Coordinates of C-alpha atoms in Angstrom, one line a residue:
M21 CA 0.0 0.2 -0.3
T22 CA 1.2 3.6 -0.7
K23 CA 2.4 5.3 2.3
Y24 CA 1.5 8.7 2.5
N25 CA 2.0 11.7 5.2
T26 CA -0.7 13.8 6.2
C27 CA -1.5 16.6 8.4
K28 CA -4.0 19.4 9.1
L29 CA -2.7 22.8 9.9
P30 CA -4.3 25.0 12.7
N31 CA -6.2 27.5 9.9
G32 CA -7.7 24.1 8.1
L33 CA -4.9 23.6 5.3
R34 CA -4.5 19.9 4.5
I35 CA -1.3 18.4 3.6
I36 CA -0.5 15.3 1.9
H37 CA 2.9 14.0 0.9
L38 CA 4.0 11.1 -1.1
P39 CA 7.8 10.1 -0.2
S40 CA 10.1 9.3 -3.4
T41 CA 13.6 9.3 -3.9
A42 CA 13.7 11.4 -7.4
D43 CA 15.5 14.3 -7.5
V44 CA 12.5 16.2 -8.9
V45 CA 9.7 17.3 -6.7
Y46 CA 6.1 18.2 -7.7
C47 CA 3.9 20.1 -5.5
G48 CA 1.0 22.7 -5.3
Y49 CA -2.2 23.7 -4.1
Q50 CA -5.7 22.4 -5.1
I51 CA -8.7 24.3 -4.4
N52 CA -12.2 23.2 -4.1
A53 CA -13.2 25.9 -6.5
G54 CA -14.1 25.4 -10.2
S55 CA -16.9 26.4 -12.6
R56 CA -19.7 24.5 -10.9
D57 CA -19.4 27.4 -8.1
E58 CA -20.0 30.2 -10.1
L59 CA -23.4 32.2 -10.1
P60 CA -25.4 33.4 -13.1
G61 CA -23.3 35.8 -14.8
E62 CA -20.0 34.8 -13.5
E63 CA -19.3 31.9 -15.9
G64 CA -15.8 31.9 -17.1
L65 CA -14.8 33.5 -13.5
A66 CA -12.7 30.6 -12.0
H67 CA -10.7 30.1 -15.3
F68 CA -10.3 34.2 -15.1
C69 CA -8.9 34.1 -11.5
E70 CA -6.6 31.3 -12.7
H71 CA -4.8 33.5 -14.8
I72 CA -5.1 36.6 -13.2
T73 CA -3.4 35.1 -9.7
F74 CA 0.0 35.0 -11.8
K75 CA -0.2 38.9 -12.2
G76 CA 1.0 40.0 -8.7
T77 CA 0.8 39.8 -4.9
K78 CA 1.8 42.4 -2.4
R79 CA 5.3 41.3 -2.7
R80 CA 5.9 40.0 -6.1
S81 CA 5.5 41.5 -9.4
A82 CA 4.2 39.5 -12.6
H83 CA 7.7 39.8 -13.7
Y84 CA 9.1 38.2 -10.9
I85 CA 6.4 35.4 -10.6
L86 CA 6.8 34.7 -14.3
N87 CA 10.6 34.1 -13.8
A88 CA 10.8 32.8 -10.5
L89 CA 10.8 28.9 -11.1
E90 CA 11.5 29.0 -14.7
S91 CA 15.4 30.7 -14.2
I92 CA 16.0 27.6 -12.0
G93 CA 15.1 25.1 -15.0
G94 CA 11.7 24.5 -13.0
D95 CA 7.8 24.9 -14.0
L96 CA 4.8 27.0 -12.7
N97 CA 1.3 26.2 -14.0
A98 CA -2.3 26.0 -13.2
F99 CA -5.4 24.9 -14.7
T100 CA -9.1 25.1 -13.9
N101 CA -12.1 22.6 -14.3
K102 CA -15.6 21.9 -13.3
E103 CA -14.7 21.2 -9.5
D104 CA -11.3 22.7 -8.7
T105 CA -8.6 24.8 -9.7
V106 CA -5.0 23.9 -9.4
Y107 CA -1.5 25.8 -9.0
Y108 CA 1.6 23.5 -9.3
A109 CA 5.2 23.5 -9.7
A110 CA 7.9 20.9 -10.7
V111 CA 11.3 21.6 -9.4
L112 CA 14.7 19.8 -8.4
K113 CA 14.3 19.2 -4.7
E114 CA 16.9 21.8 -3.6
H115 CA 14.3 24.4 -5.1
T116 CA 11.4 23.3 -2.9
R117 CA 11.6 26.1 -0.4
K118 CA 11.4 28.5 -3.2
A119 CA 8.4 26.8 -5.0
V120 CA 6.3 26.7 -1.9
N121 CA 7.0 30.1 -1.2
V122 CA 6.1 31.3 -4.8
L123 CA 2.9 29.2 -4.8
S124 CA 1.8 30.2 -1.3
D125 CA 2.0 33.7 -2.1
I126 CA 0.1 33.8 -5.5
V127 CA -2.6 31.5 -4.2
F128 CA -3.2 33.6 -0.7
N129 CA -1.9 36.9 -1.6
S130 CA -2.7 37.9 -5.2
T131 CA -4.1 41.7 -5.8
Y132 CA -5.5 41.1 -8.9
P133 CA -4.3 44.3 -10.3
Q134 CA -6.7 46.4 -12.9
K135 CA -3.9 47.0 -15.2
E136 CA -2.8 43.2 -15.6
I137 CA -6.3 42.5 -16.1
N138 CA -6.6 44.6 -18.9
K139 CA -3.9 43.2 -20.7
E140 CA -4.7 39.7 -19.6
V141 CA -8.2 39.7 -21.0
E142 CA -7.4 39.5 -24.3
V143 CA -5.2 36.5 -24.1
I144 CA -8.1 34.8 -22.2
C145 CA -10.5 35.9 -25.0
D146 CA -8.0 34.2 -27.8
E147 CA -8.1 31.1 -25.6
I148 CA -12.0 31.4 -25.8
E149 CA -12.0 31.8 -29.5
S150 CA -9.7 29.2 -30.5
Y151 CA -11.8 26.9 -28.4
N152 CA -14.7 27.9 -30.2
D153 CA -12.9 27.0 -33.5
S154 CA -12.3 23.3 -32.1
P155 CA -15.4 21.6 -32.4
A156 CA -13.9 18.4 -31.4
E157 CA -13.3 20.1 -27.9
L158 CA -16.2 22.3 -28.0
I159 CA -18.7 19.4 -28.4
Y160 CA -17.7 18.1 -25.1
D161 CA -19.3 21.2 -23.1
D162 CA -22.0 21.6 -25.4
F163 CA -22.8 18.1 -24.7
E164 CA -22.3 18.1 -21.0
N165 CA -24.7 21.5 -20.8
L166 CA -27.3 19.3 -22.4
I167 CA -26.9 16.3 -19.9
F168 CA -27.2 18.6 -17.2
C169 CA -30.1 21.0 -18.4
D170 CA -27.9 24.1 -18.0
N171 CA -27.0 23.5 -14.1
P172 CA -23.6 25.2 -13.5
L173 CA -21.9 21.8 -13.8
G174 CA -22.7 21.7 -17.7
H175 CA -21.3 25.1 -18.1
N176 CA -18.2 25.8 -20.4
I177 CA -15.3 26.3 -18.2
L178 CA -14.0 29.2 -20.3
G179 CA -17.1 31.2 -20.1
S180 CA -17.7 33.7 -22.9
S181 CA -15.6 36.5 -24.4
D182 CA -18.2 39.0 -23.2
N183 CA -18.3 37.6 -19.8
V184 CA -14.6 38.1 -19.4
R185 CA -14.3 41.6 -20.5
Q186 CA -16.5 42.6 -17.9
F187 CA -14.5 41.1 -15.0
T188 CA -12.8 43.3 -12.3
T189 CA -10.4 43.3 -9.9
G190 CA -13.4 43.2 -7.7
D191 CA -14.8 40.2 -9.2
A192 CA -11.6 38.4 -8.7
L193 CA -11.2 39.4 -5.1
R194 CA -14.8 38.2 -4.5
F195 CA -14.3 34.8 -5.9
T196 CA -11.0 34.1 -4.3
R197 CA -11.7 35.4 -1.0
K198 CA -14.7 33.1 -1.1
F199 CA -12.9 30.0 -2.2
Y200 CA -9.4 30.5 -1.9
R201 CA -9.4 29.5 1.9
P202 CA -7.1 27.1 3.7
E203 CA -10.1 24.8 4.7
N204 CA -11.2 24.6 1.6
T205 CA -7.8 23.8 0.0
I206 CA -5.2 21.0 0.2
F207 CA -1.2 21.3 -0.6
F208 CA 0.1 18.2 -2.2
L209 CA 4.0 17.1 -2.8
S210 CA 5.5 14.2 -4.2
G211 CA 9.1 14.1 -3.7
D212 CA 12.2 13.7 -1.3
V213 CA 11.3 16.0 1.3
N214 CA 11.3 15.6 4.9
F215 CA 7.7 15.6 5.9
N216 CA 8.4 17.5 9.4
S217 CA 10.4 20.1 7.1
L218 CA 7.5 20.6 4.9
V219 CA 4.7 21.1 7.4
K220 CA 7.3 23.8 9.0
L221 CA 7.6 25.6 5.7
V222 CA 4.0 25.6 4.6
S223 CA 2.7 26.5 8.0
R224 CA 4.9 29.5 7.7
C225 CA 4.1 30.6 4.2
T226 CA 0.4 30.3 5.1
S227 CA 0.2 31.4 8.7
H228 CA -1.3 34.5 8.0
V229 CA -4.2 33.4 6.3
A230 CA -7.0 32.7 8.8
Q231 CA -9.6 29.8 8.6
A232 CA -13.1 31.7 7.3
T233 CA -15.9 32.2 9.9
E234 CA -18.3 30.7 7.2
S235 CA -17.7 27.5 5.0
A236 CA -17.5 28.1 1.3
N237 CA -21.3 27.7 -0.6
H238 CA -20.6 25.2 -3.1
H239 CA -23.2 24.5 -5.8
E240 CA -23.3 20.8 -5.2
E241 CA -27.2 20.4 -5.4
P242 CA -28.4 17.2 -7.1
I243 CA -29.2 17.3 -10.4
D244 CA -33.3 17.1 -10.6
L245 CA -34.0 14.6 -13.2
N246 CA -37.6 15.2 -13.3
N247 CA -37.0 18.6 -14.8
C248 CA -34.7 17.8 -17.2
P249 CA -36.6 16.0 -20.3
Y250 CA -33.5 15.1 -22.2
N251 CA -34.0 11.3 -23.1
G252 CA -33.4 9.9 -26.7
Q253 CA -33.1 13.3 -28.0
Q254 CA -30.8 14.2 -31.0
I255 CA -29.6 17.6 -31.6
I256 CA -28.0 18.9 -34.6
R257 CA -26.0 22.2 -35.0
E258 CA -25.2 23.6 -38.3
R259 CA -21.6 24.6 -37.6
G260 CA -20.0 24.1 -41.3
T261 CA -17.5 21.8 -40.2
H262 CA -15.5 19.9 -43.1
Q263 CA -16.2 16.6 -40.7
V264 CA -19.4 15.6 -39.0
H265 CA -18.6 15.7 -35.3
V266 CA -20.6 13.3 -33.0
M267 CA -21.0 13.0 -29.2
I268 CA -23.2 10.1 -27.9
G269 CA -24.0 9.6 -24.1
T270 CA -25.8 9.9 -21.1
R271 CA -25.7 10.9 -17.2
A272 CA -23.9 8.4 -15.3
Y273 CA -22.5 7.9 -11.7
G274 CA -20.9 9.9 -9.0
I275 CA -18.0 9.2 -7.3
N276 CA -19.2 6.9 -4.7
H277 CA -21.6 5.1 -6.6
P278 CA -21.4 1.3 -6.2
R279 CA -21.6 0.7 -10.0
R280 CA -18.6 3.4 -11.1
I281 CA -15.8 1.1 -11.5
S282 CA -18.0 -1.2 -13.3
L283 CA -18.8 1.6 -15.6
Y284 CA -14.8 2.3 -15.3
L285 CA -13.9 -1.0 -16.7
L286 CA -16.8 -1.0 -19.5
N287 CA -15.8 2.2 -20.7
N288 CA -12.0 1.1 -21.4
I289 CA -13.6 -1.7 -23.4
L290 CA -15.5 0.0 -25.5
G291 CA -13.7 3.1 -26.0
G292 CA -10.4 3.1 -24.2
P293 CA -6.9 4.2 -25.3
G294 CA -6.5 0.6 -26.4
M295 CA -6.2 0.0 -30.1
N296 CA -8.0 -3.3 -29.3
A297 CA -11.3 -0.9 -28.1
R298 CA -14.2 -2.1 -29.2
F299 CA -15.5 0.9 -31.0
N300 CA -12.2 1.6 -32.6
V301 CA -12.0 -2.2 -34.1
A302 CA -15.7 -1.5 -35.4
L303 CA -15.3 1.9 -36.7
R304 CA -11.9 2.1 -37.6
E305 CA -10.1 -1.0 -37.9
R306 CA -12.8 -2.9 -39.8
N307 CA -14.9 -0.1 -41.9
A308 CA -11.8 2.6 -42.1
L309 CA -14.9 5.0 -41.3
V310 CA -13.1 7.3 -38.6
Y311 CA -9.8 8.3 -37.6
T312 CA -10.9 8.8 -34.0
V313 CA -13.3 7.4 -31.9
E314 CA -13.1 7.4 -28.1
S315 CA -15.1 7.2 -24.8
S316 CA -14.8 8.6 -21.8
M317 CA -16.5 8.9 -18.1
V318 CA -16.3 11.5 -15.5
S319 CA -17.5 11.0 -12.0
Y320 CA -18.4 14.3 -10.1
G321 CA -19.6 14.7 -6.4
N322 CA -22.8 13.5 -7.0
T323 CA -23.4 12.7 -10.6
G324 CA -21.3 11.9 -13.7
V325 CA -21.7 11.4 -17.5
W326 CA -20.1 8.9 -20.1
C327 CA -20.0 9.5 -23.6
T328 CA -18.3 8.6 -26.8
Y329 CA -17.0 10.9 -29.7
F330 CA -16.1 10.4 -33.3
G331 CA -15.9 12.5 -36.2
C332 CA -16.5 11.2 -39.7
D333 CA -17.8 12.1 -43.3
E334 CA -21.2 13.2 -43.5
S335 CA -22.1 10.2 -45.8
D336 CA -20.7 7.6 -42.9
L337 CA -22.7 9.3 -40.4
N338 CA -25.5 6.7 -40.1
R339 CA -23.2 3.6 -40.6
C340 CA -21.2 4.9 -38.1
L341 CA -24.2 5.8 -35.7
K342 CA -25.8 2.2 -36.3
L343 CA -22.0 0.6 -35.3
V344 CA -21.7 2.1 -32.2
R345 CA -25.2 1.2 -31.1
K346 CA -24.3 -2.4 -32.2
E347 CA -21.6 -2.4 -29.9
L348 CA -23.7 -1.3 -27.0
N349 CA -26.2 -3.7 -27.8
K350 CA -24.1 -6.3 -27.6
V351 CA -23.0 -5.7 -24.0
I352 CA -26.4 -5.1 -22.8
E353 CA -27.9 -8.3 -24.6
T354 CA -24.8 -10.7 -24.1
G355 CA -22.6 -9.3 -21.8
I356 CA -18.9 -10.2 -21.6
S357 CA -17.5 -13.7 -21.3
T358 CA -15.4 -14.5 -18.1
A359 CA -12.1 -14.9 -20.4
K360 CA -12.7 -11.6 -21.9
L361 CA -13.5 -9.9 -18.8
K362 CA -10.3 -11.2 -17.2
E363 CA -8.3 -9.7 -20.3
A364 CA -10.0 -6.4 -19.8
K365 CA -9.0 -6.2 -16.2
R366 CA -5.4 -7.0 -16.9
Q367 CA -5.5 -4.7 -19.5
L368 CA -6.8 -1.8 -17.7
K369 CA -4.7 -2.4 -14.5
G370 CA -1.6 -2.3 -16.9
Q371 CA -2.8 1.1 -18.4
I372 CA -3.3 2.3 -15.0
G373 CA 0.3 1.3 -14.0
V374 CA 1.9 2.8 -17.1
A375 CA 0.2 6.0 -16.7
C376 CA 1.1 6.3 -12.7
D377 CA 4.3 6.2 -13.8
N378 CA 4.3 9.9 -14.6
R379 CA 4.6 11.3 -11.5
E380 CA 3.5 14.7 -12.3
N381 CA -0.1 13.4 -13.3
F382 CA 0.1 10.9 -10.2
A383 CA 0.8 13.9 -8.0
L384 CA -2.3 15.8 -9.4
D385 CA -4.4 12.8 -9.2
F386 CA -3.7 11.7 -5.5
G387 CA -4.0 15.3 -4.7
K388 CA -7.3 15.7 -6.1
S389 CA -8.6 12.7 -4.4
Y390 CA -7.4 13.9 -1.0
L391 CA -9.3 17.4 -1.6
H392 CA -12.6 16.2 -2.4
Y393 CA -13.0 12.9 -0.7
G394 CA -10.1 12.4 1.8
W395 CA -8.8 9.5 0.2
E396 CA -5.3 8.7 0.1
R397 CA -5.0 7.4 -3.7
D398 CA -3.7 3.8 -3.5
L399 CA -3.2 1.7 -6.5
T400 CA -3.6 -1.8 -4.5
S401 CA -7.1 -0.9 -3.7
L402 CA -7.9 0.2 -7.0
Y403 CA -7.1 -2.8 -8.4
E404 CA -8.8 -5.0 -6.0
K405 CA -11.9 -3.1 -6.7
I406 CA -11.2 -3.7 -10.5
D407 CA -10.7 -7.4 -9.9
K408 CA -14.2 -7.6 -8.0
V409 CA -16.4 -6.6 -10.8
T410 CA -18.1 -9.4 -12.4
A411 CA -19.8 -10.0 -15.7
D412 CA -23.0 -9.7 -14.5
D413 CA -21.8 -6.0 -13.0
I414 CA -20.9 -5.1 -16.4
Q415 CA -24.0 -6.2 -18.1
A416 CA -26.1 -4.5 -15.5
T417 CA -24.2 -1.2 -15.8
A418 CA -24.8 -1.4 -19.6
A419 CA -28.5 -1.9 -19.2
E420 CA -29.0 0.8 -16.6
L421 CA -27.1 3.3 -18.7
F422 CA -27.0 2.3 -22.6
A423 CA -30.8 1.9 -23.4
P424 CA -31.5 3.8 -26.4
E425 CA -34.2 6.0 -24.5
H426 CA -31.5 7.5 -22.3
M427 CA -28.8 8.4 -24.9
V428 CA -28.3 11.6 -25.8
R429 CA -27.0 12.3 -29.5
L430 CA -25.2 15.7 -30.2
I431 CA -24.0 16.1 -33.9
Y432 CA -22.0 19.0 -35.4
K433 CA -22.4 19.6 -39.1

């Protein structure tokens, strides 16, 4: 079992540390705040704050922050998703102190100067327009917005250019003061760093940040299925694309659902990264209808989504749709043999093991698990859960989720 060190500081900040003998340290802050937490009219604000957080603190200028870790060969980065915002760094272990100092300063002391906002806002708008010009990416958020009935969980993370151009220093301060709080945040580190020394360092860097008197108000209300008549619909959007872009899927399971691991395995069988995934074999290898076909699942706190995406010539659309439906029906009607299930488990566990060899991604992953669920990410436990999945579990999961009346089709033409 993976051995983590954990603690909670007096101000509520939690720390999780994974020892390693490597020379490179991966560390950062993960904040329980993303696009799901935006109020009406704030769409894009969480991502906006991520950008502007690098633009100056009470002690450091934007120029200093830009060069602080880059000048020693390190990397300073950030990203925003539906449920969290992450600021992280990769440095040689001898530069850990500097990385922690800089990260702590930008997360808890940024001033969001309007002068810098006026410059950065056009960079963010360019990112938005670039995204809008990429139908293979845009269709994912468009699809989730349909699935979640315009709930904040379905909103585009980037927001709109019109919204972003209206955001000010005051907006950034309001959002970050509400969510960038120690009790709403974890600090993670993977590397050859003494844990006691790390705790003292992080404590010193954040001792001035008091715990909030009120807890952050997250938008985690359950999605009301009764008020969202989306079952079985097909929506076509005219976008003038060369290819037809297609997304097929449905709502799925939250992180604690008993069938989540069954879907995890089933998703890999159908449309995972392996060339032997069933959708890839049916649409590409046997029939040469697509370049890429893939499926994905995301589990949020209380709900989730499963979908498959492909792009094809418009003349091949109906054939591709039939082939995808055929593969789904196979699992519903006949399930999967014991031998095939054993192979699928071996493949998935191998893929997980290889992916976890990327220490940066694994650090981000165990940080997220600890932030949202208090879990100490452990591969042995995950492998055991995968091994417990039965052929009946797979078939029951497919029957529950993949019935035609549950599926939404979104098509860009």
